[in-house]
PDB file of C-alpha atoms in Angstrom:
ATOM      1  CA  MET A   1    -161.434  86.171 132.224  1.00  0.00           C
ATOM      2  CA  THR A   2    -162.408  86.904 128.684  1.00  0.00           C
ATOM      3  CA  ALA A   3    -159.720  88.286 126.407  1.00  0.00           C
ATOM      4  CA  ILE A   4    -160.567  91.399 124.425  1.00  0.00           C
ATOM      5  CA  SER A   5    -159.327  91.230 120.857  1.00  0.00           C
ATOM      6  CA  MET A   6    -158.055  94.474 119.282  1.00  0.00           C
ATOM      7  CA  PRO A   7    -158.545  95.173 115.558  1.00  0.00           C
ATOM      8  CA  SER A   8    -155.383  94.669 113.593  1.00  0.00           C
ATOM      9  CA  ALA A   9    -153.813  97.454 111.539  1.00  0.00           C
ATOM     10  CA  LYS A  10    -154.726  95.598 108.365  1.00  0.00           C
ATOM     11  CA  THR A  11    -158.401  95.443 109.355  1.00  0.00           C
ATOM     12  CA  ALA A  12    -158.451  99.109 110.288  1.00  0.00           C
ATOM     13  CA  ALA A  13    -156.954 100.058 106.940  1.00  0.00           C
ATOM     14  CA  ALA A  14    -159.450  97.906 105.070  1.00  0.00           C
ATOM     15  CA  GLY A  15    -162.446  99.770 106.588  1.00  0.00           C
ATOM     16  CA  PRO A  16    -162.151 103.058 104.585  1.00  0.00           C
ATOM     17  CA  ALA A  17    -161.254 101.099 101.458  1.00  0.00           C
ATOM     18  CA  ALA A  18    -164.384  98.955 101.816  1.00  0.00           C
ATOM     19  CA  ARG A  19    -166.563 102.050 102.320  1.00  0.00           C
ATOM     20  CA  GLN A  20    -164.964 103.661  99.275  1.00  0.00           C
ATOM     21  CA  ALA A  21    -165.639 100.495  97.235  1.00  0.00           C
ATOM     22  CA  ARG A  22    -169.297 100.496  98.352  1.00  0.00           C
ATOM     23  CA  ARG A  23    -169.693 104.152  97.345  1.00  0.00           C
ATOM     24  CA  VAL A  24    -168.159 103.425  93.939  1.00  0.00           C
ATOM     25  CA  HIS A  25    -170.363 100.364  93.563  1.00  0.00           C
ATOM     26  CA  ILE A  26    -173.534 102.303  94.408  1.00  0.00           C
ATOM     27  CA  GLY A  27    -172.534 105.134  92.083  1.00  0.00           C
ATOM     28  CA  ARG A  28    -171.970 102.698  89.233  1.00  0.00           C
ATOM     29  CA  ILE A  29    -175.366 101.085  89.794  1.00  0.00           C
ATOM     30  CA  ALA A  30    -177.040 104.512  89.761  1.00  0.00           C
ATOM     31  CA  ALA A  31    -175.210 105.455  86.564  1.00  0.00           C
ATOM     32  CA  TRP A  32    -176.308 102.237  84.864  1.00  0.00           C
ATOM     33  CA  ALA A  33    -179.881 102.782  86.059  1.00  0.00           C
ATOM     34  CA  VAL A  34    -179.977 106.309  84.610  1.00  0.00           C
ATOM     35  CA  LEU A  35    -178.402 105.043  81.391  1.00  0.00           C
ATOM     36  CA  TRP A  36    -181.018 102.314  80.999  1.00  0.00           C
ATOM     37  CA  ILE A  37    -183.817 104.786  81.678  1.00  0.00           C
ATOM     38  CA  PHE A  38    -182.570 106.973  78.807  1.00  0.00           C
ATOM     39  CA  VAL A  39    -182.186 103.917  76.578  1.00  0.00           C
ATOM     40  CA  LEU A  40    -185.739 102.787  77.276  1.00  0.00           C
ATOM     41  CA  LEU A  41    -187.098 106.291  76.729  1.00  0.00           C
ATOM     42  CA  THR A  42    -185.259 106.415  73.393  1.00  0.00           C
ATOM     43  CA  LEU A  43    -186.459 103.002  72.257  1.00  0.00           C
ATOM     44  CA  PHE A  44    -190.047 103.378  73.432  1.00  0.00           C
ATOM     45  CA  PRO A  45    -191.261 105.291  70.326  1.00  0.00           C
ATOM     46  CA  PHE A  46    -189.887 102.498  68.114  1.00  0.00           C
ATOM     47  CA  TYR A  47    -191.633  99.870  70.231  1.00  0.00           C
ATOM     48  CA  TRP A  48    -194.920 101.796  70.085  1.00  0.00           C
ATOM     49  CA  MET A  49    -194.520 102.163  66.340  1.00  0.00           C
ATOM     50  CA  LEU A  50    -194.039  98.382  66.031  1.00  0.00           C
ATOM     51  CA  ARG A  51    -196.999  97.695  68.333  1.00  0.00           C
ATOM     52  CA  THR A  52    -199.260  99.977  66.287  1.00  0.00           C
ATOM     53  CA  SER A  53    -198.095  98.543  62.964  1.00  0.00           C
ATOM     54  CA  LEU A  54    -199.021  95.016  64.097  1.00  0.00           C
ATOM     55  CA  SER A  55    -202.489  96.037  65.312  1.00  0.00           C
ATOM     56  CA  ASN A  56    -205.789  95.897  63.477  1.00  0.00           C
ATOM     57  CA  ASN A  57    -206.532  99.494  62.573  1.00  0.00           C
ATOM     58  CA  ARG A  58    -210.271  99.064  63.165  1.00  0.00           C
ATOM     59  CA  MET A  59    -209.703  97.663  66.667  1.00  0.00           C
ATOM     60  CA  LEU A  60    -206.760  99.898  67.531  1.00  0.00           C
ATOM     61  CA  PHE A  61    -208.666 102.364  69.718  1.00  0.00           C
ATOM     62  CA  SER A  62    -210.779  99.698  71.440  1.00  0.00           C
ATOM     63  CA  ASP A  63    -207.879  99.086  73.834  1.00  0.00           C
ATOM     64  CA  PRO A  64    -205.540 102.089  73.637  1.00  0.00           C
ATOM     65  CA  SER A  65    -203.805 101.243  76.911  1.00  0.00           C
ATOM     66  CA  SER A  66    -202.686  97.808  75.757  1.00  0.00           C
ATOM     67  CA  TRP A  67    -198.924  97.330  75.600  1.00  0.00           C
ATOM     68  CA  LEU A  68    -199.368  94.549  73.061  1.00  0.00           C
ATOM     69  CA  PRO A  69    -200.742  94.747  69.491  1.00  0.00           C
ATOM     70  CA  VAL A  70    -204.544  94.945  69.455  1.00  0.00           C
ATOM     71  CA  ALA A  71    -206.010  92.098  67.371  1.00  0.00           C
ATOM     72  CA  PRO A  72    -202.549  91.281  65.939  1.00  0.00           C
ATOM     73  CA  THR A  73    -202.307  91.206  62.165  1.00  0.00           C
ATOM     74  CA  LEU A  74    -199.825  91.864  59.373  1.00  0.00           C
ATOM     75  CA  GLY A  75    -202.455  93.785  57.420  1.00  0.00           C
ATOM     76  CA  GLY A  76    -200.600  97.073  57.815  1.00  0.00           C
ATOM     77  CA  TYR A  77    -197.496  95.659  56.104  1.00  0.00           C
ATOM     78  CA  GLU A  78    -199.620  94.001  53.405  1.00  0.00           C
ATOM     79  CA  ARG A  79    -201.185  97.376  52.594  1.00  0.00           C
ATOM     80  CA  VAL A  80    -197.766  99.041  52.458  1.00  0.00           C
ATOM     81  CA  PHE A  81    -196.306  96.456  50.073  1.00  0.00           C
ATOM     82  CA  GLY A  82    -199.437  96.385  47.894  1.00  0.00           C
ATOM     83  CA  GLY A  83    -200.528  92.908  49.013  1.00  0.00           C
ATOM     84  CA  ALA A  84    -204.063  93.919  50.037  1.00  0.00           C
ATOM     85  CA  THR A  85    -207.009  95.076  47.961  1.00  0.00           C
ATOM     86  CA  ILE A  86    -208.981  98.209  48.766  1.00  0.00           C
ATOM     87  CA  GLN A  87    -211.804  96.080  50.180  1.00  0.00           C
ATOM     88  CA  GLU A  88    -209.398  94.157  52.437  1.00  0.00           C
ATOM     89  CA  ALA A  89    -207.775  97.384  53.585  1.00  0.00           C
ATOM     90  CA  GLN A  90    -211.115  98.967  54.425  1.00  0.00           C
ATOM     91  CA  ALA A  91    -212.217  95.785  56.228  1.00  0.00           C
ATOM     92  CA  GLN A  92    -209.263  96.235  58.599  1.00  0.00           C
ATOM     93  CA  GLY A  93    -210.033  99.889  59.189  1.00  0.00           C
ATOM     94  CA  GLY A  94    -207.729 101.251  56.496  1.00  0.00           C
ATOM     95  CA  SER A  95    -208.740 104.191  54.341  1.00  0.00           C
ATOM     96  CA  GLY A  96    -208.242 102.331  51.073  1.00  0.00           C
ATOM     97  CA  ALA A  97    -205.450 104.746  50.159  1.00  0.00           C
ATOM     98  CA  SER A  98    -202.425 103.137  48.555  1.00  0.00           C
ATOM     99  CA  ILE A  99    -198.733 103.894  48.614  1.00  0.00           C
ATOM    100  CA  SER A 100    -196.267 102.959  45.852  1.00  0.00           C
ATOM    101  CA  PHE A 101    -193.690 101.955  48.400  1.00  0.00           C
ATOM    102  CA  TRP A 102    -191.036 100.513  46.093  1.00  0.00           C
ATOM    103  CA  LEU A 103    -191.172 103.531  43.755  1.00  0.00           C
ATOM    104  CA  TYR A 104    -190.762 105.982  46.622  1.00  0.00           C
ATOM    105  CA  LEU A 105    -188.044 103.818  48.166  1.00  0.00           C
ATOM    106  CA  ARG A 106    -186.132 103.899  44.870  1.00  0.00           C
ATOM    107  CA  ASN A 107    -186.478 107.686  44.726  1.00  0.00           C
ATOM    108  CA  SER A 108    -185.209 108.087  48.293  1.00  0.00           C
ATOM    109  CA  VAL A 109    -182.227 105.806  47.652  1.00  0.00           C
ATOM    110  CA  LEU A 110    -181.382 107.705  44.454  1.00  0.00           C
ATOM    111  CA  VAL A 111    -181.617 111.141  46.063  1.00  0.00           C
ATOM    112  CA  ALA A 112    -179.710 110.189  49.223  1.00  0.00           C
ATOM    113  CA  THR A 113    -176.949 108.444  47.257  1.00  0.00           C
ATOM    114  CA  VAL A 114    -176.374 111.311  44.807  1.00  0.00           C
ATOM    115  CA  ILE A 115    -176.347 113.919  47.573  1.00  0.00           C
ATOM    116  CA  THR A 116    -173.951 111.858  49.682  1.00  0.00           C
ATOM    117  CA  VAL A 117    -171.460 111.226  46.893  1.00  0.00           C
ATOM    118  CA  GLY A 118    -171.486 114.818  45.654  1.00  0.00           C
ATOM    119  CA  GLN A 119    -171.446 116.501  49.036  1.00  0.00           C
ATOM    120  CA  VAL A 120    -168.632 114.369  50.462  1.00  0.00           C
ATOM    121  CA  PHE A 121    -166.454 114.744  47.356  1.00  0.00           C
ATOM    122  CA  PHE A 122    -166.796 118.513  46.970  1.00  0.00           C
ATOM    123  CA  SER A 123    -166.600 119.107  50.725  1.00  0.00           C
ATOM    124  CA  ALA A 124    -163.356 117.113  50.829  1.00  0.00           C
ATOM    125  CA  MET A 125    -161.843 119.319  48.128  1.00  0.00           C
ATOM    126  CA  ALA A 126    -162.948 122.491  49.946  1.00  0.00           C
ATOM    127  CA  ALA A 127    -161.641 121.166  53.274  1.00  0.00           C
ATOM    128  CA  TYR A 128    -158.297 120.346  51.673  1.00  0.00           C
ATOM    129  CA  ALA A 129    -158.031 123.884  50.319  1.00  0.00           C
ATOM    130  CA  PHE A 130    -158.808 125.361  53.743  1.00  0.00           C
ATOM    131  CA  ALA A 131    -156.530 122.988  55.658  1.00  0.00           C
ATOM    132  CA  ARG A 132    -153.473 122.359  53.479  1.00  0.00           C
ATOM    133  CA  LEU A 133    -153.158 125.081  50.857  1.00  0.00           C
ATOM    134  CA  ARG A 134    -151.758 128.528  51.584  1.00  0.00           C
ATOM    135  CA  TRP A 135    -153.516 131.392  49.874  1.00  0.00           C
ATOM    136  CA  PRO A 136    -154.237 135.025  50.857  1.00  0.00           C
ATOM    137  CA  GLY A 137    -157.220 135.502  53.138  1.00  0.00           C
ATOM    138  CA  ARG A 138    -157.741 131.785  53.669  1.00  0.00           C
ATOM    139  CA  ASP A 139    -158.621 132.007  57.369  1.00  0.00           C
ATOM    140  CA  LYS A 140    -160.924 135.002  56.878  1.00  0.00           C
ATOM    141  CA  VAL A 141    -162.775 133.254  54.071  1.00  0.00           C
ATOM    142  CA  PHE A 142    -163.093 130.143  56.208  1.00  0.00           C
ATOM    143  CA  PHE A 143    -164.495 132.205  59.073  1.00  0.00           C
ATOM    144  CA  LEU A 144    -167.091 133.759  56.765  1.00  0.00           C
ATOM    145  CA  PHE A 145    -167.858 130.310  55.418  1.00  0.00           C
ATOM    146  CA  LEU A 146    -168.425 128.996  58.927  1.00  0.00           C
ATOM    147  CA  THR A 147    -170.881 131.763  59.729  1.00  0.00           C
ATOM    148  CA  ALA A 148    -173.280 129.918  57.430  1.00  0.00           C
ATOM    149  CA  LEU A 149    -173.603 127.376  60.244  1.00  0.00           C
ATOM    150  CA  MET A 150    -175.430 130.042  62.228  1.00  0.00           C
ATOM    151  CA  VAL A 151    -178.080 130.588  59.546  1.00  0.00           C
ATOM    152  CA  PRO A 152    -181.194 128.426  60.106  1.00  0.00           C
ATOM    153  CA  PRO A 153    -181.852 126.263  57.028  1.00  0.00           C
ATOM    154  CA  ILE A 154    -185.403 127.593  56.737  1.00  0.00           C
ATOM    155  CA  PHE A 155    -184.007 131.023  55.784  1.00  0.00           C
ATOM    156  CA  ILE A 156    -182.303 129.731  52.637  1.00  0.00           C
ATOM    157  CA  HIS A 157    -185.241 127.663  51.389  1.00  0.00           C
ATOM    158  CA  LEU A 158    -187.037 130.640  49.823  1.00  0.00           C
ATOM    159  CA  PRO A 159    -184.073 131.904  47.721  1.00  0.00           C
ATOM    160  CA  ASN A 160    -183.267 128.335  46.732  1.00  0.00           C
ATOM    161  CA  PHE A 161    -186.874 127.793  45.684  1.00  0.00           C
ATOM    162  CA  GLU A 162    -186.819 130.948  43.533  1.00  0.00           C
ATOM    163  CA  LEU A 163    -183.569 129.776  41.960  1.00  0.00           C
ATOM    164  CA  MET A 164    -184.983 126.344  41.124  1.00  0.00           C
ATOM    165  CA  LYS A 165    -188.139 127.950  39.764  1.00  0.00           C
ATOM    166  CA  ASN A 166    -186.220 130.359  37.511  1.00  0.00           C
ATOM    167  CA  LEU A 167    -184.082 127.485  36.251  1.00  0.00           C
ATOM    168  CA  GLY A 168    -187.214 125.510  35.426  1.00  0.00           C
ATOM    169  CA  LEU A 169    -186.188 122.608  37.639  1.00  0.00           C
ATOM    170  CA  LEU A 170    -189.255 122.289  39.860  1.00  0.00           C
ATOM    171  CA  ASN A 171    -190.710 118.759  40.042  1.00  0.00           C
ATOM    172  CA  THR A 172    -187.376 117.204  39.111  1.00  0.00           C
ATOM    173  CA  PHE A 173    -184.729 115.259  40.981  1.00  0.00           C
ATOM    174  CA  ALA A 174    -182.293 118.079  40.225  1.00  0.00           C
ATOM    175  CA  ALA A 175    -184.364 120.501  42.319  1.00  0.00           C
ATOM    176  CA  ILE A 176    -184.221 118.128  45.290  1.00  0.00           C
ATOM    177  CA  VAL A 177    -180.518 117.366  44.965  1.00  0.00           C
ATOM    178  CA  LEU A 178    -178.779 120.570  43.838  1.00  0.00           C
ATOM    179  CA  PRO A 179    -178.992 122.686  47.051  1.00  0.00           C
ATOM    180  CA  TYR A 180    -177.242 119.909  48.994  1.00  0.00           C
ATOM    181  CA  LEU A 181    -175.016 118.466  46.287  1.00  0.00           C
ATOM    182  CA  PHE A 182    -171.825 120.487  46.530  1.00  0.00           C
ATOM    183  CA  MET A 183    -171.006 121.091  50.161  1.00  0.00           C
ATOM    184  CA  THR A 184    -172.223 122.201  53.553  1.00  0.00           C
ATOM    185  CA  PRO A 185    -170.316 124.209  56.179  1.00  0.00           C
ATOM    186  CA  PHE A 186    -170.509 121.318  58.616  1.00  0.00           C
ATOM    187  CA  ALA A 187    -169.060 118.827  56.131  1.00  0.00           C
ATOM    188  CA  VAL A 188    -166.182 121.153  55.247  1.00  0.00           C
ATOM    189  CA  PHE A 189    -165.452 121.913  58.898  1.00  0.00           C
ATOM    190  CA  PHE A 190    -165.604 118.228  59.837  1.00  0.00           C
ATOM    191  CA  LEU A 191    -163.088 117.136  57.193  1.00  0.00           C
ATOM    192  CA  ARG A 192    -160.858 120.172  57.694  1.00  0.00           C
ATOM    193  CA  GLN A 193    -160.366 119.200  61.333  1.00  0.00           C
ATOM    194  CA  PHE A 194    -158.970 115.851  60.217  1.00  0.00           C
ATOM    195  CA  PHE A 195    -156.887 117.202  57.333  1.00  0.00           C
ATOM    196  CA  LEU A 196    -155.143 119.583  59.746  1.00  0.00           C
ATOM    197  CA  ASN A 197    -153.724 116.546  61.576  1.00  0.00           C
ATOM    198  CA  VAL A 198    -152.156 115.000  58.492  1.00  0.00           C
ATOM    199  CA  SER A 199    -148.370 115.195  58.718  1.00  0.00           C
ATOM    200  CA  ARG A 200    -146.841 117.872  56.499  1.00  0.00           C
ATOM    201  CA  GLU A 201    -143.691 115.779  56.169  1.00  0.00           C
ATOM    202  CA  VAL A 202    -145.636 113.153  54.256  1.00  0.00           C
ATOM    203  CA  GLU A 203    -147.062 115.804  51.973  1.00  0.00           C
ATOM    204  CA  GLU A 204    -143.649 117.409  51.410  1.00  0.00           C
ATOM    205  CA  ALA A 205    -142.136 114.013  50.632  1.00  0.00           C
ATOM    206  CA  ALA A 206    -144.771 113.498  47.954  1.00  0.00           C
ATOM    207  CA  MET A 207    -143.949 116.920  46.499  1.00  0.00           C
ATOM    208  CA  LEU A 208    -140.256 116.003  46.357  1.00  0.00           C
ATOM    209  CA  ASP A 209    -141.284 112.966  44.304  1.00  0.00           C
ATOM    210  CA  GLY A 210    -142.931 115.307  41.816  1.00  0.00           C
ATOM    211  CA  ALA A 211    -146.561 114.987  42.938  1.00  0.00           C
ATOM    212  CA  GLY A 212    -148.814 117.986  42.444  1.00  0.00           C
ATOM    213  CA  TYR A 213    -151.752 119.017  44.589  1.00  0.00           C
ATOM    214  CA  PRO A 214    -154.360 116.966  42.650  1.00  0.00           C
ATOM    215  CA  ARG A 215    -152.237 113.832  42.930  1.00  0.00           C
ATOM    216  CA  ILE A 216    -151.562 114.429  46.625  1.00  0.00           C
ATOM    217  CA  PHE A 217    -155.263 114.936  47.239  1.00  0.00           C
ATOM    218  CA  PHE A 218    -156.459 111.844  45.397  1.00  0.00           C
ATOM    219  CA  ARG A 219    -153.554 109.478  46.099  1.00  0.00           C
ATOM    220  CA  LEU A 220    -152.543 110.556  49.588  1.00  0.00           C
ATOM    221  CA  ILE A 221    -155.087 112.641  51.496  1.00  0.00           C
ATOM    222  CA  LEU A 222    -158.248 110.768  50.531  1.00  0.00           C
ATOM    223  CA  PRO A 223    -156.890 107.271  51.312  1.00  0.00           C
ATOM    224  CA  MET A 224    -155.565 108.490  54.666  1.00  0.00           C
ATOM    225  CA  SER A 225    -158.966 110.009  55.469  1.00  0.00           C
ATOM    226  CA  ALA A 226    -161.067 106.923  54.867  1.00  0.00           C
ATOM    227  CA  ALA A 227    -162.491 106.862  58.422  1.00  0.00           C
ATOM    228  CA  PRO A 228    -163.791 110.466  58.633  1.00  0.00           C
ATOM    229  CA  ILE A 229    -165.002 110.316  55.035  1.00  0.00           C
ATOM    230  CA  ALA A 230    -166.969 107.161  55.841  1.00  0.00           C
ATOM    231  CA  THR A 231    -168.403 108.866  58.918  1.00  0.00           C
ATOM    232  CA  LEU A 232    -169.407 111.959  56.973  1.00  0.00           C
ATOM    233  CA  SER A 233    -170.957 109.768  54.276  1.00  0.00           C
ATOM    234  CA  ILE A 234    -173.130 107.994  56.834  1.00  0.00           C
ATOM    235  CA  LEU A 235    -174.261 111.230  58.481  1.00  0.00           C
ATOM    236  CA  THR A 236    -174.992 112.832  55.109  1.00  0.00           C
ATOM    237  CA  TYR A 237    -176.914 109.805  53.904  1.00  0.00           C
ATOM    238  CA  ILE A 238    -179.076 109.751  57.036  1.00  0.00           C
ATOM    239  CA  ASN A 239    -179.812 113.487  56.788  1.00  0.00           C
ATOM    240  CA  SER A 240    -180.674 113.205  53.107  1.00  0.00           C
ATOM    241  CA  TRP A 241    -182.877 110.194  53.739  1.00  0.00           C
ATOM    242  CA  ASN A 242    -184.836 111.983  56.472  1.00  0.00           C
ATOM    243  CA  GLU A 243    -185.207 115.293  54.608  1.00  0.00           C
ATOM    244  CA  TYR A 244    -188.870 116.168  54.298  1.00  0.00           C
ATOM    245  CA  PHE A 245    -189.536 119.881  53.912  1.00  0.00           C
ATOM    246  CA  TRP A 246    -187.358 120.681  50.875  1.00  0.00           C
ATOM    247  CA  PRO A 247    -188.565 117.738  48.698  1.00  0.00           C
ATOM    248  CA  LEU A 248    -192.133 118.665  49.641  1.00  0.00           C
ATOM    249  CA  LEU A 249    -191.519 122.304  48.667  1.00  0.00           C
ATOM    250  CA  VAL A 250    -190.075 121.725  45.190  1.00  0.00           C
ATOM    251  CA  THR A 251    -192.201 118.811  44.003  1.00  0.00           C
ATOM    252  CA  ASP A 252    -195.828 118.580  42.997  1.00  0.00           C
ATOM    253  CA  PRO A 253    -197.821 116.446  45.482  1.00  0.00           C
ATOM    254  CA  THR A 254    -199.532 114.762  42.509  1.00  0.00           C
ATOM    255  CA  ASN A 255    -196.249 113.798  40.815  1.00  0.00           C
ATOM    256  CA  ASP A 256    -195.314 110.296  41.919  1.00  0.00           C
ATOM    257  CA  ASP A 257    -192.206 110.045  39.720  1.00  0.00           C
ATOM    258  CA  VAL A 258    -190.001 112.248  41.915  1.00  0.00           C
ATOM    259  CA  ARG A 259    -191.727 111.826  45.272  1.00  0.00           C
ATOM    260  CA  VAL A 260    -189.437 110.579  48.037  1.00  0.00           C
ATOM    261  CA  LEU A 261    -190.522 108.273  50.827  1.00  0.00           C
ATOM    262  CA  THR A 262    -190.785 110.874  53.591  1.00  0.00           C
ATOM    263  CA  VAL A 263    -193.131 113.022  51.516  1.00  0.00           C
ATOM    264  CA  ALA A 264    -195.104 109.948  50.439  1.00  0.00           C
ATOM    265  CA  LEU A 265    -195.761 109.038  54.077  1.00  0.00           C
ATOM    266  CA  GLY A 266    -197.159 112.517  54.705  1.00  0.00           C
ATOM    267  CA  VAL A 267    -199.397 112.276  51.638  1.00  0.00           C
ATOM    268  CA  PHE A 268    -200.516 108.797  52.707  1.00  0.00           C
ATOM    269  CA  LYS A 269    -201.541 110.157  56.122  1.00  0.00           C
ATOM    270  CA  SER A 270    -203.483 113.029  54.579  1.00  0.00           C
ATOM    271  CA  GLN A 271    -205.536 110.786  52.264  1.00  0.00           C
ATOM    272  CA  THR A 272    -208.262 110.356  54.893  1.00  0.00           C
ATOM    273  CA  PRO A 273    -210.087 113.689  54.927  1.00  0.00           C
ATOM    274  CA  GLN A 274    -213.258 112.280  56.521  1.00  0.00           C
ATOM    275  CA  GLY A 275    -211.893 109.648  58.862  1.00  0.00           C
ATOM    276  CA  SER A 276    -209.056 108.624  61.088  1.00  0.00           C
ATOM    277  CA  PRO A 277    -205.754 107.918  59.311  1.00  0.00           C
ATOM    278  CA  ASP A 278    -204.670 104.359  58.696  1.00  0.00           C
ATOM    279  CA  TRP A 279    -202.366 104.399  61.704  1.00  0.00           C
ATOM    280  CA  ALA A 280    -201.395 100.731  61.398  1.00  0.00           C
ATOM    281  CA  GLY A 281    -200.445 101.121  57.740  1.00  0.00           C
ATOM    282  CA  LEU A 282    -198.711 104.439  58.408  1.00  0.00           C
ATOM    283  CA  MET A 283    -196.636 103.001  61.259  1.00  0.00           C
ATOM    284  CA  ALA A 284    -195.781  99.944  59.168  1.00  0.00           C
ATOM    285  CA  ALA A 285    -194.570 102.165  56.309  1.00  0.00           C
ATOM    286  CA  THR A 286    -192.641 104.402  58.703  1.00  0.00           C
ATOM    287  CA  LEU A 287    -190.955 101.432  60.337  1.00  0.00           C
ATOM    288  CA  VAL A 288    -189.935  99.936  57.008  1.00  0.00           C
ATOM    289  CA  ALA A 289    -188.708 103.334  55.798  1.00  0.00           C
ATOM    290  CA  ALA A 290    -186.602 103.819  58.925  1.00  0.00           C
ATOM    291  CA  LEU A 291    -185.153 100.317  58.825  1.00  0.00           C
ATOM    292  CA  PRO A 292    -182.337 100.972  56.265  1.00  0.00           C
ATOM    293  CA  VAL A 293    -181.071 103.961  58.229  1.00  0.00           C
ATOM    294  CA  LEU A 294    -181.243 102.089  61.533  1.00  0.00           C
ATOM    295  CA  LEU A 295    -179.290  99.172  60.092  1.00  0.00           C
ATOM    296  CA  LEU A 296    -176.744 101.551  58.586  1.00  0.00           C
ATOM    297  CA  PHE A 297    -176.165 103.294  61.887  1.00  0.00           C
ATOM    298  CA  ALA A 298    -176.100 100.006  63.817  1.00  0.00           C
ATOM    299  CA  ALA A 299    -173.396  98.694  61.487  1.00  0.00           C
ATOM    300  CA  PHE A 300    -171.210 101.805  61.479  1.00  0.00           C
ATOM    301  CA  GLY A 301    -172.233 103.632  64.676  1.00  0.00           C
ATOM    302  CA  LYS A 302    -168.984 102.827  66.488  1.00  0.00           C
ATOM    303  CA  ARG A 303    -166.927 104.119  63.569  1.00  0.00           C
ATOM    304  CA  VAL A 304    -168.966 107.339  63.568  1.00  0.00           C
ATOM    305  CA  VAL A 305    -168.362 107.956  67.273  1.00  0.00           C
ATOM    306  CA  ASN A 306    -164.633 107.171  67.032  1.00  0.00           C
ATOM    307  CA  SER A 307    -164.153 109.448  64.049  1.00  0.00           C
ATOM    308  CA  ILE A 308    -166.009 112.320  65.698  1.00  0.00           C
ATOM    309  CA  GLN A 309    -163.847 111.960  68.809  1.00  0.00           C
ATOM    310  CA  PHE A 310    -160.718 111.920  66.650  1.00  0.00           C
ATOM    311  CA  SER A 311    -161.794 115.099  64.863  1.00  0.00           C
ATOM    312  CA  GLY A 312    -162.380 116.875  68.169  1.00  0.00           C
ATOM    313  CA  LEU A 313    -166.038 117.672  67.443  1.00  0.00           C
ATOM    314  CA  LYS A 314    -168.531 117.787  70.319  1.00  0.00           C
TER     315      LYS A 314
END
């Protein structure tokens, strides 16, 4: 007679746990799959930009479905860095148009650096006044100040342009920099959220030692706020670097001295009125122009995310 074995209590208890573990495991796999799909969708434009930049511009449309560079060459990068003659550029399907890459790169670095330094410094002072100082109507003024976040930037370009024109600053670096130099509502709000968390006891202890508000701000608040200030600096630098419309509006397209890289890429694309643009050269220039910002964000991206979480911004 065959004995019938009964499941033990331990085995019976392990059944629901195993099913729960399988459900969690499947859910995690699905989450990772969705995450990787978004990552690939995000990175695909950069891959296609790299593939186009390494292709021969003349042969580019002979195999548009190819996932690899068509007739691979570094000609696009040679044209960007001025290493190819007009004849060589035209032989590879380029338009023969040139781009003073290093000059425009210098202009972009200068503009982005000045805007970042000025905007972060003045925004920090404004945020300190809104967060730590007590003065009549402070909250109401801050509310009105924040309403500027609701105004689309395109609406303030026209009055700013008239102001720059009346000041005689068109076609100068000052016209590009001044509207963004002092502060923005976002920058003030971002730093204010952090300054509100600074302990008042520390500030009061500094006052008991005879420190005034300027000394507290420079010697106490700013050093304690190194992380959010670094985050704001990175975000401001990236925005300034990518700005296109305002530099295009206040500068003459024929004036190379103050032309920034984003505007130069647009001009470079438009220098083919009777033919197809030099897509390989344009993608090569775009990739090189985006490289500093990508490296900056790759180096400090984790700090940016942590600081934003600490400030409570979403």
